[in-house]
Amino acid sequence: MNFVTPEIAWAPLTPILIVLGTAAVAILIEAFIKSPATRRTVQLTVTIGALLVALGFVIVQWVGLDGSAGDVVMTGKITVDAQSLAWQAMLLVFGILGALLFAARTSDGEDAFTPLGSVPPGSTKERLARRAGLKVTEVFPLLLFAVGGMMLFTCITDLIFLFVALELFSLPLYIMVALARRRRLLSQEAALKYFLLGAFSSAIYLFGAALVYGATTQIDLESIGIAIDFIPNRDGMLLAGAVMVVAGLMFKIGAAPFHSWVPDVYQGAPTPVTAFMGAATKAAATAALVRVMYLAFYPLEWELSWMFWAVAITSMIIGTLAALVQTDIKRMLAYSAVAHAGFILVAFAGLTPEALVALPFYLLTYGLATIGAFAIITQVRERAEDGGIGAEAVRLGQWAGLGKRSPFLAGAMALFLLSFAGIPLTAGFIGKFEVFSAAIAGGAWPLVLVAVIASMVAAFFYVRLIVLMFFTDAPEGADEAIAVETETLTRVVIGITAAAIVILGILPSGVLNIFESAAHLLVSAG
Amino acid sequence: MQSLIWLAIAIPLASAAFLLLAGKRADAWGHWVGVVASSAAFLVGAGALLEMLGQDAANRATTVTLWEFIPGSDLSVSAGLLLDPLSITFVMLITFVGTLIHLYSVAYMEHDVARRRFFAYLNLFIAAMLLLVLADSYLLLFFGWEGVGLASYLLIGFWNFKDEYATAANKAFVVNRIGDIGLIIAMGMIFAAFGSLDFATVFAQAPEASTATLTGIGLALLLAACGKSAQFPLQSWLGDAMAGPTPVSALIHAATMVTAGVYLIVRSAPIYNGAPDAQLVVAVVGAITLLLGAFIGMAKDDIKKALAASTMSQIGYMMLAAGLGPIGYAFAIFHLVTHGFFKAGMFLGAGSVMHAMNDTVNMRRFGALRGVMVITWVTFGLGWLAILGVPPFSGYWSKDKIIEAAFVGEGWQPWVLGGAALVGAGMTAFYMSRLFFMTFHGKARWEDDMHPHESSALMTVPMMILAVGSAFLGLFLATGDKFTHFLEPVTGHAEHHDPVISIPVIIGLTLALVAVGTVLAWMRYGRADVPVEAPAGSLGTITARNDFFQDSVNRAVFQRPGQHLTRTLVYADATIVDGAVNKQARGWARLGEASRKLQTGQARSYAATMLVGVIVIALIIVVGGL
């Protein structure tokens, strides 16, 4: 057996290389800059700078495509086509917004991350740790690693490479989840659960990949697709493998019954991290699932449609029902994320070309609203016992009357909730409309019917929060008990996302046109 | 400039949003932002008009596509603006009169704590009204339609700390909703018949549609127009709408918004042209309203309510003209424009009087104000001459044409419609002269410690400009039939028909009736002493004072049965519907609680869930697939 050195066309990978390269450099920054304050500034600048430059390169590449489908970077392994560029741009935007949230500090100068995982917030030990110059600015390189991994995830066409990228962006996420300063035990527990279940799902994925290889003797997606056509009886090994591979990706999307981690992790993670991962992980995983389904498993469309239908319906039902009874806003949004995972899977019905437009648009609108909503959660705080800024006020009741105290935050939150609910003139409506149209084009109207009913039930808990914010008086003493922050970076993020939700709701055509021209997957195999 | 016409909508809209969001910081100067925004809209409109005048008459319609909502899908909704002679006429009227009234309001609302909010609403109104007249489809028009309704509601109830005013705002809103239902039904029928709501598509196909369809659409549109334009039988809200600050009455409830119904009908000319029955109903509604309004105006002692009744009556004239078909459309719009000037001018004059008289509106407490408020007296007087239809003032040119056109036709119609228009002119002369003399002439019947004085320049200058319009605009536009030719591309060319009586006779009769009305009013309210307390009055006076008992009729016919119906429905809703909803909601919540149990918090059970999930799915697919 002789190995041939693979030919790699590096140029199309420039944005990814920039992000991952900067991440490596940023780790060195940690080592060389002692002062925590300087380190934060430098890290933030470097991170945002790298993401912006990468975004610039993505745009340059997009313009350079000029109608062509894209480039094969490494035959059968990596393909940078219009579809993946669209996803990469989206992930970079989520990354930039996420980095801004990571850098946000409360009015008493604390960020969301603990300097030392073993010390309680506000304790003497923490102060000592601070004095020793401890400050977790590593979150910025971790974010870059995650974004880089996710970007890679969107352009890989090989089951094993896909696994590598999956781990590349998952490992930083596990760490980031553990770093919460307030409610840190919950956060550490969540990280451990996320890691264990992530490892478990990776195992399922890998086992599935092995089975698929066993059935087809192929490992790259296109060859698998071709090979499946030559398998006379869709044998059990192939089907079981495909189910397991898809299940592994659905875990990352957060669809039920692979969703158990979602509520605990969304609740436990530092809220800026929740915002970033809630938006970006779903997008990256959806991008990969698109590639796997459209390139490899499309001959199994009929067989796998059972799985998509079952998982989509389960997710919508479980997400919606459980969200109805939550009293914690982060958990409520987590279950809402599960329901949205169901809506995402609805678009896969029939594997229509429309879904290639609908899915990126849906994930964009959903991601922006998610980042915005979690950003707002960071701004509503309990008062600590010493009068400083305490943990986030996440009990629903604590948000009563917020509309009077901060019309900006409450108004923006209402906007995001309406977008989640899919009310017209918000981006969420167009997203849902596109996704449901794609499913109808795929002949799955019963699935759409379930989705519409689920949306209706879901509207209840979104609107309940709006009613609470605007039409319920704050309880006595709420002004003292709840502090409303006005952090600039966070406000910028909220403003950007809110504006985007409105614009995408009223003038979606520009962005839809972009995704329209990105709705082609490059087929390379010879 | 034409392609930038969207700025005329966007600027006031942005200004409204800014003023509402800016908060107290902008209290000191916010009103000037409003004035500038309105002026900017005027300049954009003026630029577009100049450009249009430079084009051939045939090419004066421009469509500006703004955006498509969701391109390439079945839900193709595009938003575009249609700029043609008809819409630009409205743009100029709205922005010009609107800007003057903005200026006036700076002084009028000076001592109001919420002046910034007032200007925000005014700007919102300007934006919505421009959207209404510039829309290129019924759908977009509907947005403007609802927008002006909202602005009107907010401004009528601007002083909503008085229950009465809040009620008036609600009344206007509710009555308007009835009209809005008409518009919604019309849109549904249009979409069903033509598959589109764009003016271009609809009007191109309208000639082929069946008369029954067009009549149905026409009647539904008329219902909409009646609500917005306070026409019989939906006129009851306009009098109460005078609860709003006077500049609002001048702008919204005299010059612009209430004429939206006339615009809707003239704009829908291709539909009405194919539905003679619907046209006749429009004309009859107009004739009834013009008499009804005039009758009510003769008995009202509240200066603003008398003016409101007059507005109703004058819009009746416009409706009548619009119902006459192509020979009337241009005159309807012509009268609408001149009316916009003289009625707005008179409302501002009334505001000036109220300002001087500590917000008194009872004309029995006015009198002899001519001496102390010379500018108000002169400007109001010019408006008065204009509405009377005295040549050569503006109203003569437009109203007389409507009366002539009403006499054209066959059978009973010209006699009834023309007769109504003719009698209406005499009644107008009486009630307007009554108002004028009671306010400015006769003896001073002021309450104690009244010290009337002329208003500041910020208020008088807009009045003077409007007075110039009241005096000369009609003559200017009528010379050489400039205005009717300008509108011709939209309203269509009408062959000349001779009225059933010759034109000089009609003019002579009209002027004679006007003279009689004026003299009667002078004898009763100018020369004679006006009692401070209203006399008991005849049955007719009482009827008119009470707006023909419309409120009582509405209460008995609609409100009471409606309340019973709603009570029954509420009961049914509470027991049957809510019962079902609550039960199943409780069911959902219970299911939610059950799903909570699955979320044990233990990683091992999570992993088990996943594993079971994968195995079950795999089994179904593998076993099912084999």
mmCIF file with all atom_site columns, N, CA and C in Angstrom, chain A residues 193 197 200-201 236 240 243 251 257-258 260 263-264 303 307 311 321-322 325 331 335 430 433-434 505-509, chain B residues 67-71 75 588-589 591-593 595-596 599 601 603 606-607 609-611 613-614 617-618 621-622 626:
data_model
loop_
_atom_site.group_PDB
_atom_site.id
_atom_site.type_symbol
_atom_site.label_atom_id
_atom_site.label_alt_id
_atom_site.label_comp_id
_atom_site.label_asym_id
_atom_site.label_entity_id
_atom_site.label_seq_id
_atom_site.pdbx_PDB_ins_code
_atom_site.Cartn_x
_atom_site.Cartn_y
_atom_site.Cartn_z
_atom_site.occupancy
_atom_site.B_iso_or_equiv
_atom_site.pdbx_formal_charge
_atom_site.auth_seq_id
_atom_site.auth_comp_id
_atom_site.auth_asym_id
_atom_site.auth_atom_id
_atom_site.pdbx_PDB_model_num
ATOM 1   N N  . LYS A 1 193 ? -21.360 17.469 32.388 1.00 0.00 ? 193 LYS A N  1
ATOM 2   C CA . LYS A 1 193 ? -22.426 16.738 31.688 1.00 0.00 ? 193 LYS A CA 1
ATOM 3   C C  . LYS A 1 193 ? -22.289 16.899 30.184 1.00 0.00 ? 193 LYS A C  1
ATOM 4   N N  . LEU A 1 197 ? -21.799 13.734 27.771 1.00 0.00 ? 197 LEU A N  1
ATOM 5   C CA . LEU A 1 197 ? -22.788 13.419 26.742 1.00 0.00 ? 197 LEU A CA 1
ATOM 6   C C  . LEU A 1 197 ? -22.220 13.691 25.351 1.00 0.00 ? 197 LEU A C  1
ATOM 7   N N  . PHE A 1 200 ? -20.215 10.839 24.493 1.00 0.00 ? 200 PHE A N  1
ATOM 8   C CA . PHE A 1 200 ? -21.108 9.726  24.185 1.00 0.00 ? 200 PHE A CA 1
ATOM 9   C C  . PHE A 1 200 ? -21.653 9.867  22.755 1.00 0.00 ? 200 PHE A C  1
ATOM 10  N N  . SER A 1 201 ? -22.052 11.084 22.414 1.00 0.00 ? 201 SER A N  1
ATOM 11  C CA . SER A 1 201 ? -22.611 11.275 21.076 1.00 0.00 ? 201 SER A CA 1
ATOM 12  C C  . SER A 1 201 ? -21.525 11.145 20.018 1.00 0.00 ? 201 SER A C  1
ATOM 13  N N  . GLY A 1 236 ? -28.946 -3.550 6.703  1.00 0.00 ? 236 GLY A N  1
ATOM 14  C CA . GLY A 1 236 ? -29.073 -3.034 8.065  1.00 0.00 ? 236 GLY A CA 1
ATOM 15  C C  . GLY A 1 236 ? -27.863 -2.273 8.535  1.00 0.00 ? 236 GLY A C  1
ATOM 16  N N  . ALA A 1 240 ? -28.275 1.410  9.935  1.00 0.00 ? 240 ALA A N  1
ATOM 17  C CA . ALA A 1 240 ? -27.911 1.689  11.320 1.00 0.00 ? 240 ALA A CA 1
ATOM 18  C C  . ALA A 1 240 ? -26.796 2.729  11.371 1.00 0.00 ? 240 ALA A C  1
ATOM 19  N N  . VAL A 1 243 ? -28.202 6.172  10.574 1.00 0.00 ? 243 VAL A N  1
ATOM 20  C CA . VAL A 1 243 ? -28.965 6.685  11.726 1.00 0.00 ? 243 VAL A CA 1
ATOM 21  C C  . VAL A 1 243 ? -28.031 7.222  12.783 1.00 0.00 ? 243 VAL A C  1
ATOM 22  N N  . PHE A 1 251 ? -27.456 15.626 17.881 1.00 0.00 ? 251 PHE A N  1
ATOM 23  C CA . PHE A 1 251 ? -27.090 15.943 19.258 1.00 0.00 ? 251 PHE A CA 1
ATOM 24  C C  . PHE A 1 251 ? -26.605 17.383 19.341 1.00 0.00 ? 251 PHE A C  1
ATOM 25  N N  . PRO A 1 257 ? -34.707 13.066 20.877 1.00 0.00 ? 257 PRO A N  1
ATOM 26  C CA . PRO A 1 257 ? -34.308 12.757 22.256 1.00 0.00 ? 257 PRO A CA 1
ATOM 27  C C  . PRO A 1 257 ? -32.816 12.939 22.542 1.00 0.00 ? 257 PRO A C  1
ATOM 28  N N  . PHE A 1 258 ? -32.126 13.731 21.752 1.00 0.00 ? 258 PHE A N  1
ATOM 29  C CA . PHE A 1 258 ? -30.687 13.928 22.032 1.00 0.00 ? 258 PHE A CA 1
ATOM 30  C C  . PHE A 1 258 ? -30.479 15.306 22.660 1.00 0.00 ? 258 PHE A C  1
ATOM 31  N N  . SER A 1 260 ? -31.060 16.193 26.012 1.00 0.00 ? 260 SER A N  1
ATOM 32  C CA . SER A 1 260 ? -31.069 16.302 27.476 1.00 0.00 ? 260 SER A CA 1
ATOM 33  C C  . SER A 1 260 ? -30.040 17.296 27.999 1.00 0.00 ? 260 SER A C  1
ATOM 34  N N  . PRO A 1 263 ? -30.972 21.957 28.266 1.00 0.00 ? 263 PRO A N  1
ATOM 35  C CA . PRO A 1 263 ? -31.414 22.833 29.357 1.00 0.00 ? 263 PRO A CA 1
ATOM 36  C C  . PRO A 1 263 ? -30.332 23.033 30.411 1.00 0.00 ? 263 PRO A C  1
ATOM 37  N N  . ASP A 1 264 ? -29.671 21.949 30.803 1.00 0.00 ? 264 ASP A N  1
ATOM 38  C CA . ASP A 1 264 ? -28.682 22.076 31.864 1.00 0.00 ? 264 ASP A CA 1
ATOM 39  C C  . ASP A 1 264 ? -27.505 22.941 31.432 1.00 0.00 ? 264 ASP A C  1
ATOM 40  N N  . GLU A 1 303 ? -35.953 6.331  3.705  1.00 0.00 ? 303 GLU A N  1
ATOM 41  C CA . GLU A 1 303 ? -35.772 5.607  4.967  1.00 0.00 ? 303 GLU A CA 1
ATOM 42  C C  . GLU A 1 303 ? -35.531 6.575  6.116  1.00 0.00 ? 303 GLU A C  1
ATOM 43  N N  . MET A 1 307 ? -36.835 9.055  10.503 1.00 0.00 ? 307 MET A N  1
ATOM 44  C CA . MET A 1 307 ? -36.061 9.587  11.622 1.00 0.00 ? 307 MET A CA 1
ATOM 45  C C  . MET A 1 307 ? -36.273 11.089 11.744 1.00 0.00 ? 307 MET A C  1
ATOM 46  N N  . VAL A 1 311 ? -37.915 12.735 14.984 1.00 0.00 ? 311 VAL A N  1
ATOM 47  C CA . VAL A 1 311 ? -37.110 13.613 15.842 1.00 0.00 ? 311 VAL A CA 1
ATOM 48  C C  . VAL A 1 311 ? -37.669 15.036 15.809 1.00 0.00 ? 311 VAL A C  1
ATOM 49  N N  . LEU A 1 321 ? -43.634 21.863 25.237 1.00 0.00 ? 321 LEU A N  1
ATOM 50  C CA . LEU A 1 321 ? -44.321 21.534 26.485 1.00 0.00 ? 321 LEU A CA 1
ATOM 51  C C  . LEU A 1 321 ? -43.467 21.870 27.687 1.00 0.00 ? 321 LEU A C  1
ATOM 52  N N  . ALA A 1 322 ? -42.200 21.515 27.605 1.00 0.00 ? 322 ALA A N  1
ATOM 53  C CA . ALA A 1 322 ? -41.353 21.747 28.765 1.00 0.00 ? 322 ALA A CA 1
ATOM 54  C C  . ALA A 1 322 ? -41.153 23.242 28.980 1.00 0.00 ? 322 ALA A C  1
ATOM 55  N N  . VAL A 1 325 ? -43.668 25.128 31.271 1.00 0.00 ? 325 VAL A N  1
ATOM 56  C CA . VAL A 1 325 ? -43.695 25.037 32.730 1.00 0.00 ? 325 VAL A CA 1
ATOM 57  C C  . VAL A 1 325 ? -42.395 25.522 33.361 1.00 0.00 ? 325 VAL A C  1
ATOM 58  N N  . ARG A 1 331 ? -33.620 28.540 31.157 1.00 0.00 ? 331 ARG A N  1
ATOM 59  C CA . ARG A 1 331 ? -34.117 27.195 30.839 1.00 0.00 ? 331 ARG A CA 1
ATOM 60  C C  . ARG A 1 331 ? -35.255 27.260 29.832 1.00 0.00 ? 331 ARG A C  1
ATOM 61  N N  . TYR A 1 335 ? -35.321 25.285 26.297 1.00 0.00 ? 335 TYR A N  1
ATOM 62  C CA . TYR A 1 335 ? -36.339 24.390 25.734 1.00 0.00 ? 335 TYR A CA 1
ATOM 63  C C  . TYR A 1 335 ? -36.874 24.951 24.426 1.00 0.00 ? 335 TYR A C  1
ATOM 64  N N  . ILE A 1 430 ? -40.235 35.288 8.693  1.00 0.00 ? 430 ILE A N  1
ATOM 65  C CA . ILE A 1 430 ? -39.738 34.937 7.365  1.00 0.00 ? 430 ILE A CA 1
ATOM 66  C C  . ILE A 1 430 ? -39.005 33.608 7.432  1.00 0.00 ? 430 ILE A C  1
ATOM 67  N N  . PHE A 1 433 ? -41.479 30.912 7.696  1.00 0.00 ? 433 PHE A N  1
ATOM 68  C CA . PHE A 1 433 ? -42.178 30.816 6.412  1.00 0.00 ? 433 PHE A CA 1
ATOM 69  C C  . PHE A 1 433 ? -41.335 30.052 5.400  1.00 0.00 ? 433 PHE A C  1
ATOM 70  N N  . GLU A 1 434 ? -40.053 30.396 5.336  1.00 0.00 ? 434 GLU A N  1
ATOM 71  C CA . GLU A 1 434 ? -39.162 29.737 4.372  1.00 0.00 ? 434 GLU A CA 1
ATOM 72  C C  . GLU A 1 434 ? -39.016 28.252 4.695  1.00 0.00 ? 434 GLU A C  1
ATOM 73  N N  . GLY A 1 505 ? -36.906 41.159 8.966  1.00 0.00 ? 505 GLY A N  1
ATOM 74  C CA . GLY A 1 505 ? -38.337 40.879 8.961  1.00 0.00 ? 505 GLY A CA 1
ATOM 75  C C  . GLY A 1 505 ? -39.071 41.680 7.905  1.00 0.00 ? 505 GLY A C  1
ATOM 76  N N  . ILE A 1 506 ? -38.560 42.882 7.617  1.00 0.00 ? 506 ILE A N  1
ATOM 77  C CA . ILE A 1 506 ? -39.273 43.739 6.676  1.00 0.00 ? 506 ILE A CA 1
ATOM 78  C C  . ILE A 1 506 ? -38.646 43.678 5.289  1.00 0.00 ? 506 ILE A C  1
ATOM 79  N N  . LEU A 1 507 ? -37.332 43.641 5.256  1.00 0.00 ? 507 LEU A N  1
ATOM 80  C CA . LEU A 1 507 ? -36.643 43.616 3.958  1.00 0.00 ? 507 LEU A CA 1
ATOM 81  C C  . LEU A 1 507 ? -35.775 42.371 3.839  1.00 0.00 ? 507 LEU A C  1
ATOM 82  N N  . PRO A 1 508 ? -36.385 41.195 3.837  1.00 0.00 ? 508 PRO A N  1
ATOM 83  C CA . PRO A 1 508 ? -35.550 39.994 3.823  1.00 0.00 ? 508 PRO A CA 1
ATOM 84  C C  . PRO A 1 508 ? -34.926 39.704 2.464  1.00 0.00 ? 508 PRO A C  1
ATOM 85  N N  . SER A 1 509 ? -35.398 40.418 1.425  1.00 0.00 ? 509 SER A N  1
ATOM 86  C CA . SER A 1 509 ? -35.053 39.949 0.078  1.00 0.00 ? 509 SER A CA 1
ATOM 87  C C  . SER A 1 509 ? -33.551 39.969 -0.189 1.00 0.00 ? 509 SER A C  1
ATOM 88  N N  . TRP B 2 67  ? -39.622 47.719 -2.381 1.00 0.00 ? 67  TRP B N  1
ATOM 89  C CA . TRP B 2 67  ? -39.000 46.416 -2.141 1.00 0.00 ? 67  TRP B CA 1
ATOM 90  C C  . TRP B 2 67  ? -40.027 45.331 -2.347 1.00 0.00 ? 67  TRP B C  1
ATOM 91  N N  . GLU B 2 68  ? -39.529 44.122 -2.496 1.00 0.00 ? 68  GLU B N  1
ATOM 92  C CA . GLU B 2 68  ? -40.419 42.973 -2.512 1.00 0.00 ? 68  GLU B CA 1
ATOM 93  C C  . GLU B 2 68  ? -40.269 42.260 -1.196 1.00 0.00 ? 68  GLU B C  1
ATOM 94  N N  . PHE B 2 69  ? -41.405 41.875 -0.652 1.00 0.00 ? 69  PHE B N  1
ATOM 95  C CA . PHE B 2 69  ? -41.374 41.328 0.712  1.00 0.00 ? 69  PHE B CA 1
ATOM 96  C C  . PHE B 2 69  ? -40.639 39.994 0.739  1.00 0.00 ? 69  PHE B C  1
ATOM 97  N N  . ILE B 2 70  ? -41.156 39.035 0.022  1.00 0.00 ? 70  ILE B N  1
ATOM 98  C CA . ILE B 2 70  ? -40.464 37.753 -0.081 1.00 0.00 ? 70  ILE B CA 1
ATOM 99  C C  . ILE B 2 70  ? -40.381 37.417 -1.558 1.00 0.00 ? 70  ILE B C  1
ATOM 100 N N  . PRO B 2 71  ? -39.232 37.656 -2.173 1.00 0.00 ? 71  PRO B N  1
ATOM 101 C CA . PRO B 2 71  ? -39.183 37.483 -3.618 1.00 0.00 ? 71  PRO B CA 1
ATOM 102 C C  . PRO B 2 71  ? -39.301 36.014 -4.009 1.00 0.00 ? 71  PRO B C  1
ATOM 103 N N  . LEU B 2 75  ? -46.173 34.126 -2.073 1.00 0.00 ? 75  LEU B N  1
ATOM 104 C CA . LEU B 2 75  ? -46.610 35.251 -1.270 1.00 0.00 ? 75  LEU B CA 1
ATOM 105 C C  . LEU B 2 75  ? -45.889 36.495 -1.777 1.00 0.00 ? 75  LEU B C  1
ATOM 106 N N  . TRP B 2 588 ? -51.800 20.339 28.771 1.00 0.00 ? 588 TRP B N  1
ATOM 107 C CA . TRP B 2 588 ? -50.446 20.589 28.254 1.00 0.00 ? 588 TRP B CA 1
ATOM 108 C C  . TRP B 2 588 ? -49.469 20.780 29.411 1.00 0.00 ? 588 TRP B C  1
ATOM 109 N N  . ALA B 2 589 ? -49.919 21.605 30.387 1.00 0.00 ? 589 ALA B N  1
ATOM 110 C CA . ALA B 2 589 ? -49.026 21.886 31.501 1.00 0.00 ? 589 ALA B CA 1
ATOM 111 C C  . ALA B 2 589 ? -48.677 20.593 32.233 1.00 0.00 ? 589 ALA B C  1
ATOM 112 N N  . LEU B 2 591 ? -48.584 17.631 30.933 1.00 0.00 ? 591 LEU B N  1
ATOM 113 C CA . LEU B 2 591 ? -47.605 16.935 30.098 1.00 0.00 ? 591 LEU B CA 1
ATOM 114 C C  . LEU B 2 591 ? -46.226 17.555 30.266 1.00 0.00 ? 591 LEU B C  1
ATOM 115 N N  . GLY B 2 592 ? -46.211 18.890 30.346 1.00 0.00 ? 592 GLY B N  1
ATOM 116 C CA . GLY B 2 592 ? -44.940 19.585 30.548 1.00 0.00 ? 592 GLY B CA 1
ATOM 117 C C  . GLY B 2 592 ? -44.296 19.137 31.847 1.00 0.00 ? 592 GLY B C  1
ATOM 118 N N  . GLU B 2 593 ? -45.125 19.065 32.914 1.00 0.00 ? 593 GLU B N  1
ATOM 119 C CA . GLU B 2 593 ? -44.598 18.611 34.196 1.00 0.00 ? 593 GLU B CA 1
ATOM 120 C C  . GLU B 2 593 ? -44.029 17.207 34.070 1.00 0.00 ? 593 GLU B C  1
ATOM 121 N N  . SER B 2 595 ? -42.821 15.888 31.383 1.00 0.00 ? 595 SER B N  1
ATOM 122 C CA . SER B 2 595 ? -41.553 15.895 30.646 1.00 0.00 ? 595 SER B CA 1
ATOM 123 C C  . SER B 2 595 ? -40.427 16.373 31.550 1.00 0.00 ? 595 SER B C  1
ATOM 124 N N  . ARG B 2 596 ? -40.801 17.172 32.567 1.00 0.00 ? 596 ARG B N  1
ATOM 125 C CA . ARG B 2 596 ? -39.805 17.630 33.516 1.00 0.00 ? 596 ARG B CA 1
ATOM 126 C C  . ARG B 2 596 ? -39.171 16.456 34.247 1.00 0.00 ? 596 ARG B C  1
ATOM 127 N N  . GLN B 2 599 ? -36.181 15.013 32.900 1.00 0.00 ? 599 GLN B N  1
ATOM 128 C CA . GLN B 2 599 ? -34.965 15.807 33.060 1.00 0.00 ? 599 GLN B CA 1
ATOM 129 C C  . GLN B 2 599 ? -34.491 15.677 34.491 1.00 0.00 ? 599 GLN B C  1
ATOM 130 N N  . GLY B 2 601 ? -31.522 15.521 35.740 1.00 0.00 ? 601 GLY B N  1
ATOM 131 C CA . GLY B 2 601 ? -30.286 16.183 36.152 1.00 0.00 ? 601 GLY B CA 1
ATOM 132 C C  . GLY B 2 601 ? -29.127 15.214 36.237 1.00 0.00 ? 601 GLY B C  1
ATOM 133 N N  . ALA B 2 603 ? -26.487 12.694 34.478 1.00 0.00 ? 603 ALA B N  1
ATOM 134 C CA . ALA B 2 603 ? -25.931 12.462 33.153 1.00 0.00 ? 603 ALA B CA 1
ATOM 135 C C  . ALA B 2 603 ? -26.245 11.052 32.671 1.00 0.00 ? 603 ALA B C  1
ATOM 136 N N  . TYR B 2 606 ? -29.570 10.918 31.123 1.00 0.00 ? 606 TYR B N  1
ATOM 137 C CA . TYR B 2 606 ? -29.552 11.616 29.830 1.00 0.00 ? 606 TYR B CA 1
ATOM 138 C C  . TYR B 2 606 ? -28.990 10.692 28.752 1.00 0.00 ? 606 TYR B C  1
ATOM 139 N N  . ALA B 2 607 ? -27.854 10.079 29.090 1.00 0.00 ? 607 ALA B N  1
ATOM 140 C CA . ALA B 2 607 ? -27.207 9.200  28.122 1.00 0.00 ? 607 ALA B CA 1
ATOM 141 C C  . ALA B 2 607 ? -28.142 8.052  27.751 1.00 0.00 ? 607 ALA B C  1
ATOM 142 N N  . THR B 2 609 ? -31.380 8.150  27.747 1.00 0.00 ? 609 THR B N  1
ATOM 143 C CA . THR B 2 609 ? -32.391 8.664  26.832 1.00 0.00 ? 609 THR B CA 1
ATOM 144 C C  . THR B 2 609 ? -31.882 8.653  25.401 1.00 0.00 ? 609 THR B C  1
ATOM 145 N N  . MET B 2 610 ? -30.645 9.152  25.247 1.00 0.00 ? 610 MET B N  1
ATOM 146 C CA . MET B 2 610 ? -30.079 9.195  23.903 1.00 0.00 ? 610 MET B CA 1
ATOM 147 C C  . MET B 2 610 ? -29.962 7.802  23.316 1.00 0.00 ? 610 MET B C  1
ATOM 148 N N  . LEU B 2 611 ? -29.438 6.909  24.141 1.00 0.00 ? 611 LEU B N  1
ATOM 149 C CA . LEU B 2 611 ? -29.207 5.553  23.649 1.00 0.00 ? 611 LEU B CA 1
ATOM 150 C C  . LEU B 2 611 ? -30.525 4.919  23.223 1.00 0.00 ? 611 LEU B C  1
ATOM 151 N N  . GLY B 2 613 ? -33.185 6.395  22.385 1.00 0.00 ? 613 GLY B N  1
ATOM 152 C CA . GLY B 2 613 ? -33.634 7.085  21.178 1.00 0.00 ? 613 GLY B CA 1
ATOM 153 C C  . GLY B 2 613 ? -32.995 6.513  19.935 1.00 0.00 ? 613 GLY B C  1
ATOM 154 N N  . VAL B 2 614 ? -31.651 6.393  19.958 1.00 0.00 ? 614 VAL B N  1
ATOM 155 C CA . VAL B 2 614 ? -30.953 5.884  18.781 1.00 0.00 ? 614 VAL B CA 1
ATOM 156 C C  . VAL B 2 614 ? -31.417 4.470  18.456 1.00 0.00 ? 614 VAL B C  1
ATOM 157 N N  . ILE B 2 617 ? -35.019 4.395  17.032 1.00 0.00 ? 617 ILE B N  1
ATOM 158 C CA . ILE B 2 617 ? -35.072 4.886  15.653 1.00 0.00 ? 617 ILE B CA 1
ATOM 159 C C  . ILE B 2 617 ? -34.417 3.881  14.709 1.00 0.00 ? 617 ILE B C  1
ATOM 160 N N  . ALA B 2 618 ? -33.237 3.404  15.117 1.00 0.00 ? 618 ALA B N  1
ATOM 161 C CA . ALA B 2 618 ? -32.528 2.468  14.253 1.00 0.00 ? 618 ALA B CA 1
ATOM 162 C C  . ALA B 2 618 ? -33.361 1.219  14.006 1.00 0.00 ? 618 ALA B C  1
ATOM 163 N N  . ILE B 2 621 ? -36.167 1.934  11.565 1.00 0.00 ? 621 ILE B N  1
ATOM 164 C CA . ILE B 2 621 ? -35.742 2.105  10.181 1.00 0.00 ? 621 ILE B CA 1
ATOM 165 C C  . ILE B 2 621 ? -35.160 0.810  9.611  1.00 0.00 ? 621 ILE B C  1
ATOM 166 N N  . VAL B 2 622 ? -34.301 0.181  10.422 1.00 0.00 ? 622 VAL B N  1
ATOM 167 C CA . VAL B 2 622 ? -33.642 -1.016 9.892  1.00 0.00 ? 622 VAL B CA 1
ATOM 168 C C  . VAL B 2 622 ? -34.661 -2.147 9.697  1.00 0.00 ? 622 VAL B C  1
ATOM 169 N N  . LEU B 2 626 ? -36.122 -3.449 6.028  1.00 0.00 ? 626 LEU B N  1
ATOM 170 C CA . LEU B 2 626 ? -35.699 -4.754 5.487  1.00 0.00 ? 626 LEU B CA 1
ATOM 171 C C  . LEU B 2 626 ? -36.828 -5.485 4.784  1.00 0.00 ? 626 LEU B C  1
#
